[in-house]
mmCIF file of C-alpha atoms in Angstrom:
data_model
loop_
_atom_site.group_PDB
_atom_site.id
_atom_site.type_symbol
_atom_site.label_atom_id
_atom_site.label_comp_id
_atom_site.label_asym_id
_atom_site.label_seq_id
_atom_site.Cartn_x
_atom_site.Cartn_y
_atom_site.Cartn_z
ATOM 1 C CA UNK A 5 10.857 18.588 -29.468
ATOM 2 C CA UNK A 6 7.553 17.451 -28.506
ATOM 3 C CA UNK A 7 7.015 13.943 -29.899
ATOM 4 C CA UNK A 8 5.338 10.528 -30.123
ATOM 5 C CA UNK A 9 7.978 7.557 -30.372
ATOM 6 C CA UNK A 10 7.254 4.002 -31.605
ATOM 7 C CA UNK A 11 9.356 1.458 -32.110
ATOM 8 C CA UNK A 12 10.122 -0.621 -33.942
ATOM 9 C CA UNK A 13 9.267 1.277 -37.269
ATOM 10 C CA UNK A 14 9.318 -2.057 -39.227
ATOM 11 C CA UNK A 15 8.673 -5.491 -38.177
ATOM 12 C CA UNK A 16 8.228 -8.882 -39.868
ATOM 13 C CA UNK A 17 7.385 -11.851 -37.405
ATOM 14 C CA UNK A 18 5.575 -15.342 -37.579
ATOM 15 C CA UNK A 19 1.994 -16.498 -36.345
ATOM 16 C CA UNK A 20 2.361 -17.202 -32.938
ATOM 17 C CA UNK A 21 5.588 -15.325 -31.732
ATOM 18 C CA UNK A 22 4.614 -12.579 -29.062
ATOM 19 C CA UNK A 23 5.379 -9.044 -29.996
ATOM 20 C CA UNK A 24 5.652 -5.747 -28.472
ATOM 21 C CA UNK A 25 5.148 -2.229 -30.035
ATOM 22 C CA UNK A 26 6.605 0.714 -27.708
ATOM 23 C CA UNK A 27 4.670 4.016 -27.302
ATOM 24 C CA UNK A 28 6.154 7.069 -26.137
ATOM 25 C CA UNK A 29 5.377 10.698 -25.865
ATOM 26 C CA UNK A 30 7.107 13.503 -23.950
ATOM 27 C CA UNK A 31 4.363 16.006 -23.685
ATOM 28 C CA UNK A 32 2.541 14.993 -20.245
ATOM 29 C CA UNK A 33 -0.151 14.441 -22.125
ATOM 30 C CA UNK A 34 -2.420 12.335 -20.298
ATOM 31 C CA UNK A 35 -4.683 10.538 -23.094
ATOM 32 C CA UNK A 36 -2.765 7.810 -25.068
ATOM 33 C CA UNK A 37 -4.840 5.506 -28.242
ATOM 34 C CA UNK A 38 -3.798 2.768 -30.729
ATOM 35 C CA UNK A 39 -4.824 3.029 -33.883
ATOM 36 C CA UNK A 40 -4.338 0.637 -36.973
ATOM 37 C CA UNK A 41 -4.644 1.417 -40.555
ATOM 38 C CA UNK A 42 -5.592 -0.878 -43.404
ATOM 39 C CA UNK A 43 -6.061 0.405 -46.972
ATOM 40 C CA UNK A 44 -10.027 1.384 -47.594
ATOM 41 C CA UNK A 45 -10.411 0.999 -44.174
ATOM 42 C CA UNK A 46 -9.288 4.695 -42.770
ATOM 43 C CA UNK A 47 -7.684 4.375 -39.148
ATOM 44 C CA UNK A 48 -9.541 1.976 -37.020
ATOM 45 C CA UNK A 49 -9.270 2.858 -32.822
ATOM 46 C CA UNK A 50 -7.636 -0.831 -30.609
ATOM 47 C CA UNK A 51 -7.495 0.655 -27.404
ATOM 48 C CA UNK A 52 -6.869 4.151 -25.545
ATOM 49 C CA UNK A 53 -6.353 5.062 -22.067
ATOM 50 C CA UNK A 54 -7.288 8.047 -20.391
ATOM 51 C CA UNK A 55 -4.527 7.905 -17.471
ATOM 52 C CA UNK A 56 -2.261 5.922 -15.958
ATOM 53 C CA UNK A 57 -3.535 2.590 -15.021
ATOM 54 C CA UNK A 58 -7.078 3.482 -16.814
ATOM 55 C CA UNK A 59 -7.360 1.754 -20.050
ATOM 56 C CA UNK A 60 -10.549 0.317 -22.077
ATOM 57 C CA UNK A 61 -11.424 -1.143 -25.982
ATOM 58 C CA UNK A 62 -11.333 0.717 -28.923
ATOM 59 C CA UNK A 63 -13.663 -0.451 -32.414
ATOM 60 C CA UNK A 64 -11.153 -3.291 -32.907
ATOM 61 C CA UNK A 65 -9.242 -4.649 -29.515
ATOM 62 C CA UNK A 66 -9.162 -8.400 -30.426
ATOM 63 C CA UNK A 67 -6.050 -9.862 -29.973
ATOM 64 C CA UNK A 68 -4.248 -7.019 -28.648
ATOM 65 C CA UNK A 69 -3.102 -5.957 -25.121
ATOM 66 C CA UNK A 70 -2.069 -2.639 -23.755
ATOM 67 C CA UNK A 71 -1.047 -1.191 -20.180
ATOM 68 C CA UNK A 72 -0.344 2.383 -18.834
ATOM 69 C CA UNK A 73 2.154 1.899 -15.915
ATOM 70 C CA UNK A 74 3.536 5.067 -16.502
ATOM 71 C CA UNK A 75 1.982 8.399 -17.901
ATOM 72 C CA UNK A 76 4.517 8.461 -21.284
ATOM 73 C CA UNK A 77 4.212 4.829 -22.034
ATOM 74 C CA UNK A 78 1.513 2.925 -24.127
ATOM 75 C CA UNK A 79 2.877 -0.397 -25.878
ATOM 76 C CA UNK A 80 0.526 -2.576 -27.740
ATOM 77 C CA UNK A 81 0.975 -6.142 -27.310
ATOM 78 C CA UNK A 82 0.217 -8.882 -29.085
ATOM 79 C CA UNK A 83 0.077 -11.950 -27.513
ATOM 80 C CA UNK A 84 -0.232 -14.152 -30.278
ATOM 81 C CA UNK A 85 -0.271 -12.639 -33.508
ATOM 82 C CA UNK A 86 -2.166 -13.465 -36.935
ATOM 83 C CA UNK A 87 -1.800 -13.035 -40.459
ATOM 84 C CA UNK A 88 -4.832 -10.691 -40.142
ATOM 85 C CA UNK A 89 -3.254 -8.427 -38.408
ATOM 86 C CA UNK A 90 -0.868 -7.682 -40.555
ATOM 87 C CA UNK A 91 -1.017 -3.562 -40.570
ATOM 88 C CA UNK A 92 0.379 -0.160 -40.202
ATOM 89 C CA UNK A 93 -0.297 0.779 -36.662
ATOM 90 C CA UNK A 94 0.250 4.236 -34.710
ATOM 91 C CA UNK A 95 -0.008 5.587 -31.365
ATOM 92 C CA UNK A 96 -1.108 9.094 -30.541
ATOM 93 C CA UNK A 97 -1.451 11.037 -27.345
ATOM 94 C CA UNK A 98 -3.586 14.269 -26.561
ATOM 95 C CA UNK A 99 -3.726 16.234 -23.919
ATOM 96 C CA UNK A 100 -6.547 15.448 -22.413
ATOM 97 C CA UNK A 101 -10.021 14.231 -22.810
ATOM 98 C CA UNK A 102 -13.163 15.680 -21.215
ATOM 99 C CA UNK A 103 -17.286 14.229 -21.287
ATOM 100 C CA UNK A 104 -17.644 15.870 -24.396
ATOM 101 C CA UNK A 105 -14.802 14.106 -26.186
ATOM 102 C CA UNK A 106 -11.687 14.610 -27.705
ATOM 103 C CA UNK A 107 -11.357 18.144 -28.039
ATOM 104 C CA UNK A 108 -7.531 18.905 -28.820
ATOM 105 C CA UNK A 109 -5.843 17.724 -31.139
ATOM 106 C CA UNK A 110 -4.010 14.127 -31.703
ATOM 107 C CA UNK A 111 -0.283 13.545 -31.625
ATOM 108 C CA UNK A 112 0.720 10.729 -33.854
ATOM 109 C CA UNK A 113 3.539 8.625 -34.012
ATOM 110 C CA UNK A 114 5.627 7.558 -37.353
ATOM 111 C CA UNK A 115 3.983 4.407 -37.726
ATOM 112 C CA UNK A 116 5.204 0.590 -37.195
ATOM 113 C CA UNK A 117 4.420 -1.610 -40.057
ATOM 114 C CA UNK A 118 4.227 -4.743 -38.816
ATOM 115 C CA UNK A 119 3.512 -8.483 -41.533
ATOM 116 C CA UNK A 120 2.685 -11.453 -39.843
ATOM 117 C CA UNK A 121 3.794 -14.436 -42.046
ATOM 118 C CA UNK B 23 -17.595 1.985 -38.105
ATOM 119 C CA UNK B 24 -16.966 4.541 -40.405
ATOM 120 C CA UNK B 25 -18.399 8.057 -39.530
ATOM 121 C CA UNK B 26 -16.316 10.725 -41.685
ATOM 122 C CA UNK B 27 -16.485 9.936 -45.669
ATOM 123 C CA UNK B 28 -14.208 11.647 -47.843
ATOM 124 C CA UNK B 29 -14.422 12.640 -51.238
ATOM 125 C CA UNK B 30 -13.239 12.890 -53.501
ATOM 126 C CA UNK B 31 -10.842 9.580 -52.832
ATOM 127 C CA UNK B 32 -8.364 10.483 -55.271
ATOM 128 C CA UNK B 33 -7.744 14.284 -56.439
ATOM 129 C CA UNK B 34 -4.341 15.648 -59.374
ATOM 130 C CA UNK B 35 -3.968 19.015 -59.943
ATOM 131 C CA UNK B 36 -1.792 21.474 -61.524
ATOM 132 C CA UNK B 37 0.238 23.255 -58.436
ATOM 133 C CA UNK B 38 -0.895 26.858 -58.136
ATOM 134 C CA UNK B 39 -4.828 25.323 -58.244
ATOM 135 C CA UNK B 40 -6.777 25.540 -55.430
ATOM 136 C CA UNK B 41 -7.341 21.353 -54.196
ATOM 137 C CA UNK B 42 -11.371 20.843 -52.320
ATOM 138 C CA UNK B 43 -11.914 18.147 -50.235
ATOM 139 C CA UNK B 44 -15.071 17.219 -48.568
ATOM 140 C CA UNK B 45 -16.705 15.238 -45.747
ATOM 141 C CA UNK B 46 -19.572 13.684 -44.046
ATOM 142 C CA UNK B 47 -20.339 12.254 -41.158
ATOM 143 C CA UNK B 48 -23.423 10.971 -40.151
ATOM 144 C CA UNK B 49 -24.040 11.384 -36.475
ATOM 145 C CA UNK B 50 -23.376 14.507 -34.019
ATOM 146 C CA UNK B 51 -19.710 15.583 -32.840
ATOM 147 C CA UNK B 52 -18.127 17.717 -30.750
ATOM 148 C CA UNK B 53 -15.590 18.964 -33.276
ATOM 149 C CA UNK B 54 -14.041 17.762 -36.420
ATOM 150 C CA UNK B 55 -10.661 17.450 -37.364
ATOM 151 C CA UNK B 56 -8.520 17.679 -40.682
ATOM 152 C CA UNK B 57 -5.010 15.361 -40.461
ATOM 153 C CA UNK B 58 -2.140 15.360 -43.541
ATOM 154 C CA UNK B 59 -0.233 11.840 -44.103
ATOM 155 C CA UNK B 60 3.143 11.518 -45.962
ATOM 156 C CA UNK B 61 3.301 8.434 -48.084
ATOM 157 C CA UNK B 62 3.330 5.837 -45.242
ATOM 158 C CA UNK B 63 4.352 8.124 -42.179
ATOM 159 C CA UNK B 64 2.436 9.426 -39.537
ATOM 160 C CA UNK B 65 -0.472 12.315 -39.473
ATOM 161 C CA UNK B 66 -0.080 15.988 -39.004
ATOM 162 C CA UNK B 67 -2.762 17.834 -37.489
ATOM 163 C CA UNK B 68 -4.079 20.471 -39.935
ATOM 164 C CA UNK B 69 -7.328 22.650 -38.218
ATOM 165 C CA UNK B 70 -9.491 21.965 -35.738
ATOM 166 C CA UNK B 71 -13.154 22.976 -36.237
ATOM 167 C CA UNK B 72 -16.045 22.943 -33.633
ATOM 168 C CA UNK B 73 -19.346 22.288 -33.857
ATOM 169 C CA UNK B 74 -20.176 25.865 -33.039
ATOM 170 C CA UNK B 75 -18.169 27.050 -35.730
ATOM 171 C CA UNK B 76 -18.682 27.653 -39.277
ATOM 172 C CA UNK B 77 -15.162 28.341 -40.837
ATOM 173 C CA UNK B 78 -11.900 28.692 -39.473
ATOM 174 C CA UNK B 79 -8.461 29.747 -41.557
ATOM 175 C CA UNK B 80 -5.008 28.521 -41.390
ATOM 176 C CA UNK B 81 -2.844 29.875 -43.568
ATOM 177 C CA UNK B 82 -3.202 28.588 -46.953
ATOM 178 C CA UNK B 83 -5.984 26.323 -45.634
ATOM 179 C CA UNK B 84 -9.751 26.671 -44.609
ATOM 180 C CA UNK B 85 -12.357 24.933 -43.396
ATOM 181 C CA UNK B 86 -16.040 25.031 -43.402
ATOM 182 C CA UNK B 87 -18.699 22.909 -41.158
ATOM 183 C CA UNK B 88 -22.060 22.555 -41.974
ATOM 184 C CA UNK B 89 -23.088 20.612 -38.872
ATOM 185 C CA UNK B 90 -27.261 20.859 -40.650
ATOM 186 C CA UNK B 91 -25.673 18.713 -43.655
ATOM 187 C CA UNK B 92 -23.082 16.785 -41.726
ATOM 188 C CA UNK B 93 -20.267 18.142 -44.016
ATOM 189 C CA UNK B 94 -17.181 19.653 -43.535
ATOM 190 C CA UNK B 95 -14.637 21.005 -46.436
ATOM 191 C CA UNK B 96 -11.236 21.248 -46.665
ATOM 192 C CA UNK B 97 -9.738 24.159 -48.956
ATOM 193 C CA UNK B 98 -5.985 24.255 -50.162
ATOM 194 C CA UNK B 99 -5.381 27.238 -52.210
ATOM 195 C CA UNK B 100 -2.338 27.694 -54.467
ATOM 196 C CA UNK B 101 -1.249 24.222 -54.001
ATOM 197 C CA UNK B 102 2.490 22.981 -53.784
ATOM 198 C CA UNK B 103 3.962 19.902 -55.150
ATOM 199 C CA UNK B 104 4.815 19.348 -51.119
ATOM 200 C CA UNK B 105 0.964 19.220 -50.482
ATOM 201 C CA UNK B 106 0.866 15.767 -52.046
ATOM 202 C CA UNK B 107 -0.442 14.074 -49.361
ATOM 203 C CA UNK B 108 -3.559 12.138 -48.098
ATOM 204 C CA UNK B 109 -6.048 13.727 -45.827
ATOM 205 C CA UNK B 110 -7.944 12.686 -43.498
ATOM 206 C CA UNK B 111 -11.300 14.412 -41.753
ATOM 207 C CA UNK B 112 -11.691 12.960 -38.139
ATOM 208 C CA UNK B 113 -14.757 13.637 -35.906
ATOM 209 C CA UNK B 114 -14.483 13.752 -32.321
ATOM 210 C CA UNK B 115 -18.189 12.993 -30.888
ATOM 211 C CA UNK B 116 -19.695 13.933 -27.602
ATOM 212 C CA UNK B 117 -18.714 10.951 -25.443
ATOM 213 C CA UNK B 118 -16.718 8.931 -27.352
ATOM 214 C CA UNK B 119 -13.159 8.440 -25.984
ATOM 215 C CA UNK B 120 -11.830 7.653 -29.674
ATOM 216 C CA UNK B 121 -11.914 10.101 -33.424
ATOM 217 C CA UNK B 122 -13.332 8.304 -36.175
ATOM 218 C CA UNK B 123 -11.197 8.693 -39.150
ATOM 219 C CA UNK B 124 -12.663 8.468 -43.108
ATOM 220 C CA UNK B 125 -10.675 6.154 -45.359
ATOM 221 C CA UNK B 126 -8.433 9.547 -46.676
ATOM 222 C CA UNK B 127 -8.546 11.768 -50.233
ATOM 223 C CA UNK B 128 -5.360 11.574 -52.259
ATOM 224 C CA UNK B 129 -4.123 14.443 -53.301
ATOM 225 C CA UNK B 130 -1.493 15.045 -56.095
ATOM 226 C CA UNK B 131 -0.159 18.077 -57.153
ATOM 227 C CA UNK B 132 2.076 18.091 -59.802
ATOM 228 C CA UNK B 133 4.646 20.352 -60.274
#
């Protein structure tokens, strides 16, 4: 079944202690994004990466870190979270993305909800 | 920034009614997108809709773009309790490596 895997799916931690959300899709697709989602707000973009080892910003990449060492792996670290980041984040993947933007459509995740006390 | 707009946020009807849902956006895209979110969960892609299009179906769904308005609408006809949901429009513009997602309609349809 074609899918996009996070874990964990729920997460309390405290300020300071460095986390790690897991990304992973099984549907070669090479175009992977973080996304976080605060009420009012809609989805806001953290980061995306277009390949392996080809990565860049989002709207909103303070205080997060990705990498893409391999092509079906995206986790979103943070190094040292905050109470303000307390949100529900998801990954998606797509299969590809071309000059005129994304033109397929996004695979998303379940979700990790994630409070920073 | 926000570039799609929903309205209306929150939407109840009767199932059986049709449920509208509409969108703007403010600069030019490529295509736009319609997503469904379960209560917490993650989105489903609905439709896709390009810029060069005007109004594509999907089974009980269909969309319209009016790229001269920057407005898209999202059409549900004989609603189910199991379209309770909150949709999202996303648009996809020329260049940008990222869709921009509006802050969601509610929709509840009550059985």
């Amino acid at each position: 079944e074609a899918q996009v895997t996070q874990n964990p799916r729920y997460l309390i931690t405290v300020t300071g202690k460095k986390l790690t959300v897991t990304c992973s899709q099984n549907m070669n697709h090479e175009y992977m994004s973080w996304y976080r989602q605060d009420p009012g707000l809609g989805l806001r973009q953290i980061y995306y990466s277009m390949n392996v080892e080809v990565t860049d910003k989002g709207d909103v990449p303070e205080g997060y870190k990705v990498s893409r060492k391999e092509k079906r792996n995206f986790p979103l670290i943070l190094e040292s979270p905050s109470p303000n980041q307390t949100s529900l984040y998801f990954c998606a993947s797509s299969l590809k993305i071309s000059g005129g933007g994304l033109n397929t459509e996004a695979f998303f995740g379940q979700g990790t909800r994630l409070t920073v006390v | 920034s926000q570039q799609g707009e929903e309205d209306p946020q929150a939407l109840s009807i009767q199932e059986g009614e049709n449920a509208t849902m509409n969108c703007s956006y403010k600069t030019s895209i490529n295509n736009l997108q319609w997503y469904r979110q379960n209560s917490g969960r993650g989105l489903v892609h609905l439709i896709l809709i390009r810029s060069n299009e005007r109004e594509k179906h999907s089974g009980r769904l269909r969309v319209t773009l009016d790229t001269s308005k920057k407005s898209s609408s999202l059409l549900i006809t004989a609603s189910r309790a199991a379209d309770t949901a909150s949709y999202f429009c996303a648009t996809a513009r020329t260049g940008r490596r990222a869709l921009t997602f509006g802050s969601g309609t509610r929709l509840q349809v009550q059985p």
